[in-house]
C-alpha positions as a printed NumPy array, in Angstrom:
array([[ 20.813, -40.433,  -7.874],
       [ 20.574, -44.11 ,  -9.709],
       [ 23.491, -45.063, -11.729],
       [ 22.947, -48.432, -13.89 ],
       [ 26.482, -49.548, -14.841],
       [ 26.899, -52.154, -18.017],
       [ 30.025, -54.124, -17.19 ],
       [ 31.457, -56.483, -19.82 ],
       [ 32.545, -59.269, -17.852],
       [ 31.942, -61.017, -14.748],
       [ 35.267, -61.773, -13.749],
       [ 37.82 , -60.016, -11.594],
       [ 40.398, -58.185, -13.927],
       [ 41.437, -54.403, -13.797],
       [ 38.388, -53.172, -15.242],
       [ 36.152, -54.758, -13.092],
       [ 37.858, -54.213,  -9.89 ],
       [ 37.935, -50.308, -10.908],
       [ 34.338, -50.763, -11.326],
       [ 33.832, -51.933,  -7.576],
       [ 35.731, -49.436,  -6.591],
       [ 33.474, -46.576,  -8.594],
       [ 29.928, -48.652,  -6.909],
       [ 31.803, -48.543,  -3.609],
       [ 32.245, -44.48 ,  -3.83 ],
       [ 28.919, -44.206,  -5.004],
       [ 26.85 , -46.108,  -3.09 ],
       [ 28.72 , -46.09 ,   0.562],
       [ 30.411, -42.456,   0.231],
       [ 27.582, -40.579,  -1.523],
       [ 24.519, -42.812,  -0.814],
       [ 23.535, -43.292,  -4.586],
       [ 21.315, -46.35 ,  -5.764],
       [ 23.441, -48.448,  -8.294],
       [ 22.614, -51.208, -10.565],
       [ 24.874, -53.275, -12.462],
       [ 24.645, -55.808, -15.263],
       [ 26.657, -58.743, -15.928],
       [ 26.776, -60.715, -19.076],
       [ 26.886, -63.796, -16.867],
       [ 27.565, -65.467, -13.504],
       [ 31.176, -65.009, -12.329],
       [ 33.038, -63.915,  -9.002],
       [ 32.284, -60.145,  -9.642],
       [ 28.541, -60.444,  -8.734],
       [ 29.001, -61.368,  -5.275],
       [ 31.919, -58.846,  -4.858],
       [ 29.098, -56.263,  -6.245],
       [ 26.289, -57.303,  -3.719],
       [ 28.894, -56.821,  -1.048],
       [ 29.495, -53.425,  -2.062],
       [ 25.567, -52.151,  -2.316],
       [ 24.985, -52.973,  -5.981],
       [ 21.793, -54.407,  -7.359],
       [ 22.945, -56.829,  -9.683],
       [ 21.171, -58.083, -13.09 ],
       [ 22.414, -60.742, -15.007],
       [ 21.843, -59.847, -18.706],
       [ 23.544, -61.902, -21.341],
       [ 24.989, -59.994, -24.128],
       [ 28.175, -59.977, -26.573],
       [ 30.589, -57.605, -27.478],
       [ 31.662, -56.216, -30.619],
       [ 35.164, -56.404, -30.115],
       [ 37.489, -59.405, -29.144],
       [ 40.757, -61.133, -29.918],
       [ 39.396, -63.533, -32.266],
       [ 36.534, -61.66 , -33.824],
       [ 37.485, -61.562, -37.571],
       [ 34.755, -60.965, -40.227],
       [ 32.858, -64.125, -39.887],
       [ 32.666, -64.4  , -36.081],
       [ 32.68 , -60.52 , -35.64 ],
       [ 29.716, -60.125, -37.936],
       [ 28.039, -62.696, -35.856],
       [ 29.287, -61.249, -32.395],
       [ 27.873, -57.973, -33.736],
       [ 24.242, -58.949, -34.527],
       [ 24.26 , -60.928, -31.276],
       [ 25.335, -57.722, -29.755],
       [ 22.317, -55.782, -31.086],
       [ 20.   , -58.706, -30.742],
       [ 20.242, -57.669, -26.577],
       [ 19.557, -54.438, -26.924],
       [ 15.672, -54.95 , -26.221],
       [ 16.933, -56.463, -23.02 ],
       [ 18.364, -53.541, -21.914],
       [ 15.683, -51.2  , -23.118],
       [ 13.19 , -53.238, -20.844],
       [ 15.789, -53.14 , -18.186],
       [ 15.931, -49.433, -18.261],
       [ 11.88 , -48.869, -18.379],
       [ 12.191, -51.238, -15.621],
       [ 14.742, -49.49 , -13.262],
       [ 14.73 , -46.047, -14.449],
       [ 18.024, -44.927, -13.515],
       [ 19.29 , -41.523, -13.842],
       [ 22.508, -42.224, -15.534],
       [ 23.76 , -45.13 , -17.475],
       [ 27.751, -46.056, -17.625],
       [ 29.161, -48.806, -19.777],
       [ 32.432, -49.836, -18.305],
       [ 34.12 , -50.681, -21.411],
       [ 34.434, -49.392, -25.064],
       [ 33.902, -53.113, -26.417],
       [ 30.232, -53.76 , -25.151],
       [ 27.397, -51.739, -27.115],
       [ 24.17 , -52.938, -26.134],
       [ 23.371, -50.652, -23.199],
       [ 24.985, -47.412, -24.745],
       [ 22.119, -48.092, -27.366],
       [ 19.292, -48.503, -25.204],
       [ 20.224, -45.463, -23.315],
       [ 19.987, -43.229, -26.241],
       [ 16.891, -44.796, -27.561],
       [ 15.362, -44.383, -24.161],
       [ 16.807, -40.525, -24.26 ],
       [ 18.987, -41.106, -20.776],
       [ 22.484, -39.925, -20.209],
       [ 25.081, -42.043, -21.045],
       [ 28.797, -42.348, -20.108],
       [ 31.074, -44.528, -22.1  ],
       [ 34.297, -45.61 , -20.012],
       [ 37.263, -46.066, -22.822],
       [ 39.842, -48.381, -20.837],
       [ 41.262, -49.542, -24.233],
       [ 43.669, -48.529, -26.764],
       [ 41.05 , -48.475, -29.103],
       [ 42.973, -47.799, -32.567],
       [ 46.542, -49.692, -31.821],
       [ 45.959, -52.773, -29.754],
       [ 45.601, -55.784, -32.071],
       [ 43.647, -57.994, -29.558],
       [ 40.628, -55.598, -30.454],
       [ 39.358, -57.05 , -33.602],
       [ 35.913, -56.471, -34.967],
       [ 34.041, -56.449, -38.291],
       [ 33.391, -52.893, -38.096],
       [ 36.266, -50.501, -38.529],
       [ 38.283, -49.096, -35.692],
       [ 37.666, -45.739, -36.468],
       [ 33.707, -46.239, -36.777],
       [ 33.578, -47.811, -33.506],
       [ 35.133, -44.878, -31.888],
       [ 32.699, -42.439, -33.776],
       [ 29.886, -44.662, -32.399],
       [ 31.262, -44.15 , -29.112],
       [ 31.275, -40.399, -29.478],
       [ 27.856, -40.456, -30.832],
       [ 26.134, -42.679, -28.371],
       [ 27.263, -41.015, -25.432],
       [ 26.984, -37.532, -23.418],
       [ 30.37 , -38.086, -21.874],
       [ 33.556, -40.465, -22.632],
       [ 35.6  , -40.871, -19.999],
       [ 39.193, -42.243, -21.215],
       [ 41.451, -43.649, -18.305],
       [ 45.023, -42.083, -19.727],
       [ 46.114, -39.071, -21.785],
       [ 47.092, -42.002, -24.278],
       [ 43.441, -43.508, -24.322],
       [ 42.163, -40.191, -25.057],
       [ 44.385, -39.551, -28.014],
       [ 43.333, -42.52 , -29.702],
       [ 39.52 , -41.149, -29.315],
       [ 40.468, -37.814, -30.743],
       [ 42.444, -38.617, -33.371],
       [ 39.727, -40.577, -34.997],
       [ 36.773, -38.05 , -33.537],
       [ 38.608, -34.807, -33.387],
       [ 35.373, -33.011, -31.913],
       [ 34.949, -35.786, -29.312],
       [ 37.133, -33.269, -27.253],
       [ 34.429, -31.418, -26.061],
       [ 32.592, -34.486, -24.399],
       [ 35.951, -36.28 , -23.395],
       [ 37.028, -36.227, -19.787],
       [ 40.581, -37.877, -18.814],
       [ 39.877, -39.538, -15.4  ],
       [ 42.378, -42.591, -14.212],
       [ 40.862, -45.896, -12.832],
       [ 40.764, -46.129,  -9.135],
       [ 43.185, -48.51 ,  -7.914],
       [ 42.518, -49.682,  -4.461],
       [ 44.67 , -52.727,  -3.978],
       [ 48.454, -52.561,  -2.778],
       [ 49.696, -50.902,   0.391],
       [ 52.816, -48.675,   0.796],
       [ 55.91 , -50.686,   0.365],
       [ 58.711, -51.516,   2.861],
       [ 61.214, -49.084,   1.761],
       [ 64.631, -49.626,   3.364],
       [ 63.573, -53.227,   4.598],
       [ 63.593, -54.352,   1.003],
       [ 66.606, -56.451,  -0.225],
       [ 68.554, -54.118,  -2.714],
       [ 69.58 , -56.897,  -5.279],
       [ 67.697, -57.71 ,  -8.43 ],
       [ 66.609, -61.516,  -8.414],
       [ 62.986, -62.127,  -8.602],
       [ 61.066, -60.423, -11.555],
       [ 57.139, -60.599, -11.544],
       [ 54.631, -60.033, -14.714],
       [ 50.934, -59.97 , -14.204],
       [ 48.479, -60.442, -16.928],
       [ 46.748, -62.901, -19.243],
       [ 48.66 , -64.88 , -21.515],
       [ 48.565, -62.906, -24.834],
       [ 51.2  , -61.269, -27.465],
       [ 50.079, -57.997, -26.113],
       [ 51.072, -58.61 , -22.705],
       [ 54.388, -59.659, -23.713],
       [ 55.321, -62.807, -21.734],
       [ 56.685, -64.114, -24.879],
       [ 59.626, -61.131, -24.718],
       [ 59.939, -61.794, -20.956],
       [ 60.906, -65.455, -21.535],
       [ 63.156, -64.359, -24.054],
       [ 65.115, -61.815, -21.844],
       [ 65.325, -64.16 , -19.416],
       [ 67.346, -66.643, -21.695],
       [ 69.689, -63.86 , -22.873],
       [ 70.253, -62.748, -19.307],
       [ 70.969, -66.683, -18.311],
       [ 73.446, -66.701, -21.315],
       [ 75.467, -63.891, -19.856],
       [ 75.21 , -65.623, -16.543],
       [ 72.612, -63.995, -14.662],
       [ 69.674, -66.296, -13.747],
       [ 66.734, -63.985, -12.739],
       [ 63.682, -66.097, -11.593],
       [ 60.368, -64.909, -13.381],
       [ 56.803, -65.353, -12.227],
       [ 54.106, -64.926, -14.686],
       [ 50.583, -64.494, -12.537],
       [ 47.23 , -64.474, -13.882],
       [ 48.309, -66.187, -17.276],
       [ 44.395, -67.936, -17.379],
       [ 43.716, -71.657, -18.014],
       [ 45.806, -74.607, -18.365],
       [ 46.388, -74.074, -21.935],
       [ 48.087, -70.907, -21.701],
       [ 50.2  , -72.165, -18.601],
       [ 51.095, -75.075, -20.685],
       [ 51.887, -72.693, -24.067],
       [ 54.343, -70.399, -21.632],
       [ 56.034, -73.94 , -20.17 ],
       [ 56.611, -74.993, -23.626],
       [ 58.094, -71.589, -24.684],
       [ 60.487, -71.684, -21.127],
       [ 61.591, -74.991, -22.371],
       [ 62.683, -74.07 , -25.65 ],
       [ 64.644, -71.19 , -24.408],
       [ 66.005, -73.593, -21.968],
       [ 64.794, -71.304, -18.62 ],
       [ 61.907, -73.825, -17.367],
       [ 63.568, -73.656, -13.775],
       [ 63.757, -70.186, -13.781],
       [ 59.893, -69.782, -14.447],
       [ 56.703, -69.861, -12.645],
       [ 53.363, -69.538, -13.612],
       [ 50.257, -68.862, -11.706],
       [ 46.932, -68.912, -13.404],
       [ 45.102, -66.686, -11.128],
       [ 45.86 , -64.498,  -7.919],
       [ 43.517, -62.882,  -5.583],
       [ 46.132, -61.028,  -3.469],
       [ 48.656, -59.354,  -6.086],
       [ 49.797, -56.955,  -3.141],
       [ 51.667, -60.228,  -2.009],
       [ 53.071, -60.825,  -5.532],
       [ 54.556, -57.584,  -5.663],
       [ 55.804, -57.677,  -2.166],
       [ 57.94 , -60.966,  -3.125],
       [ 59.471, -59.201,  -6.427],
       [ 62.149, -57.116,  -6.685],
       [ 60.93 , -55.63 , -10.131],
       [ 57.811, -55.768, -12.04 ],
       [ 57.552, -56.018, -15.352],
       [ 54.806, -54.109, -17.811],
       [ 55.527, -55.057, -21.491],
       [ 52.514, -54.039, -22.941],
       [ 53.054, -52.279, -26.141],
       [ 49.212, -50.659, -26.065],
       [ 48.637, -50.235, -22.411],
       [ 45.589, -47.909, -22.348],
       [ 46.325, -47.026, -18.442],
       [ 48.617, -49.91 , -16.51 ],
       [ 46.979, -50.755, -13.301],
       [ 49.764, -52.885, -12.466],
       [ 52.244, -50.399, -13.298],
       [ 50.311, -48.482, -10.551],
       [ 49.732, -51.182,  -7.884],
       [ 53.303, -51.992,  -8.263],
       [ 54.431, -48.43 ,  -7.374],
       [ 52.062, -48.764,  -4.482],
       [ 53.59 , -51.847,  -2.943],
       [ 56.963, -50.197,  -3.354],
       [ 58.27 , -52.473,  -6.051],
       [ 59.794, -50.561,  -9.169],
       [ 58.302, -51.069, -12.581],
       [ 60.575, -52.027, -15.814],
       [ 58.29 , -50.99 , -18.623],
       [ 58.292, -50.932, -22.429],
       [ 58.601, -47.065, -23.305],
       [ 54.877, -47.519, -24.864],
       [ 51.009, -46.665, -24.136],
       [ 50.116, -44.892, -20.638],
       [ 52.932, -46.675, -19.226],
       [ 54.818, -43.652, -19.957],
       [ 52.606, -41.572, -17.94 ],
       [ 52.59 , -43.384, -14.724],
       [ 56.224, -43.663, -14.91 ],
       [ 56.931, -39.918, -15.449],
       [ 56.244, -39.683, -11.567],
       [ 59.197, -41.572, -11.002],
       [ 59.848, -45.309,  -9.6  ],
       [ 60.633, -46.964, -12.731],
       [ 63.136, -47.67 , -15.744],
       [ 61.792, -47.196, -19.388],
       [ 63.409, -49.369, -22.057],
       [ 62.768, -49.859, -26.111],
       [ 59.896, -52.032, -26.706],
       [ 61.951, -54.933, -27.317],
       [ 63.275, -58.253, -25.506],
       [ 67.034, -57.621, -26.096],
       [ 66.646, -53.997, -24.709],
       [ 64.866, -55.447, -21.667],
       [ 67.5  , -58.273, -21.182],
       [ 70.13 , -55.219, -21.31 ],
       [ 68.268, -52.856, -18.799],
       [ 68.041, -56.138, -16.167],
       [ 71.53 , -57.046, -16.525],
       [ 72.661, -53.431, -16.083],
       [ 70.825, -53.161, -13.087],
       [ 71.764, -56.365, -11.542],
       [ 75.215, -55.763, -11.943],
       [ 75.111, -52.015, -10.402],
       [ 73.487, -52.384,  -7.213],
       [ 73.872, -48.941,  -6.016],
       [ 71.802, -47.811,  -9.276],
       [ 69.072, -50.454,  -8.471],
       [ 69.098, -49.589,  -5.077],
       [ 67.974, -45.945,  -6.032],
       [ 65.309, -47.033,  -8.041],
       [ 63.839, -49.085,  -5.429],
       [ 64.084, -46.066,  -3.002],
       [ 62.608, -43.906,  -5.541],
       [ 59.69 , -46.442,  -6.371],
       [ 58.876, -46.829,  -2.383],
       [ 58.948, -42.819,  -2.183],
       [ 56.432, -42.784,  -4.888],
       [ 54.518, -45.589,  -3.408],
       [ 53.901, -43.59 ,  -0.548],
       [ 53.004, -40.582,  -2.427],
       [ 50.327, -42.566,  -4.409],
       [ 48.741, -43.888,  -1.055],
       [ 48.311, -40.249,   0.179],
       [ 46.814, -39.315,  -3.378],
       [ 42.584, -39.147,  -3.633],
       [ 40.929, -41.828,  -5.435],
       [ 39.719, -40.609,  -8.588],
       [ 36.377, -42.612,  -7.853],
       [ 35.425, -39.458,  -6.289],
       [ 35.916, -37.509,  -9.201],
       [ 34.068, -40.26 , -11.644],
       [ 31.058, -40.07 ,  -9.355],
       [ 30.907, -36.245,  -9.202],
       [ 30.732, -36.25 , -12.738],
       [ 27.933, -38.801, -13.101],
       [ 26.201, -36.348, -10.397],
       [ 26.543, -33.418, -12.858],
       [ 25.254, -35.58 , -15.635],
       [ 22.306, -36.993, -13.691],
       [ 21.227, -33.507, -12.255],
       [ 20.804, -31.988, -15.669],
       [ 18.84 , -35.017, -17.15 ]])
């Protein structure tokens, strides 16, 4: 089988790391041929080549984004559609058996696959209806309808993400599967060797209102006023402007000495190992790779009771709180004051990490699904 994957990015964030795992499974474990298109050059390119994929840089635009208001969104949609002929030429040249679009935000490969009458799978990794960072000139429900129409199969990364698809397109249930993303990073946690005290907090993700960094800093300040000075590392926040904004926020709250910001990290496992707890504060998390990785490392997660975070933490190893900085601060203060309760939570995270480490990777399920579609093409 020859599978062609369309990536919306050449970075190495969660969706791209999951793509790497899928490529590795298809090439090394199953012996398939894989081609991956990237919209530009970036760190993902070398990683894909090392995994055995043929990589093609094919510039394209997205139809959803943080700043895609009416004017910008219309221009970006036109640019995205203008790149469809490039994808059609690539499909004619490479002749894949199946095409996979790795994110809901990039449409060109899906349209080209439909025009070429090739089987197409669309991976929905986003909270399409509720995430305020996903703006478009097209109505959200219309985008979901197009995703369903342009696909032979839709793979949602969680039941939460799937529910957003089916609420807009009930008939999509017939072609929808829930397959969580493969998460390969992280090692089983140290268990009893981990200090049982809540002092060091970690939050990973690009700086945005959606990821909850502002809530974390506010909670830090509330706790400081109650006499509890936690330290907080915000990792993967992005460029210098993001770090500067967060530093200004911390100064306004008077907690700058307790805050560390890291623009990027290639070794999140080391950060989880140093932290006493990981924060997951997204209100619309479609899956929550950070939650999974943290548990794999034996680090408990304190998360908002929202999105797919509730699905992962249903197996234990974390604490769910209301999506509010005050509720977060209250939970942190309670856990810090009750070492026995925090010790139980840490032990549970270590147990859950051991369980997750022995579970088979979802990559095998995903590639088997592609094999089904490729076989009937």
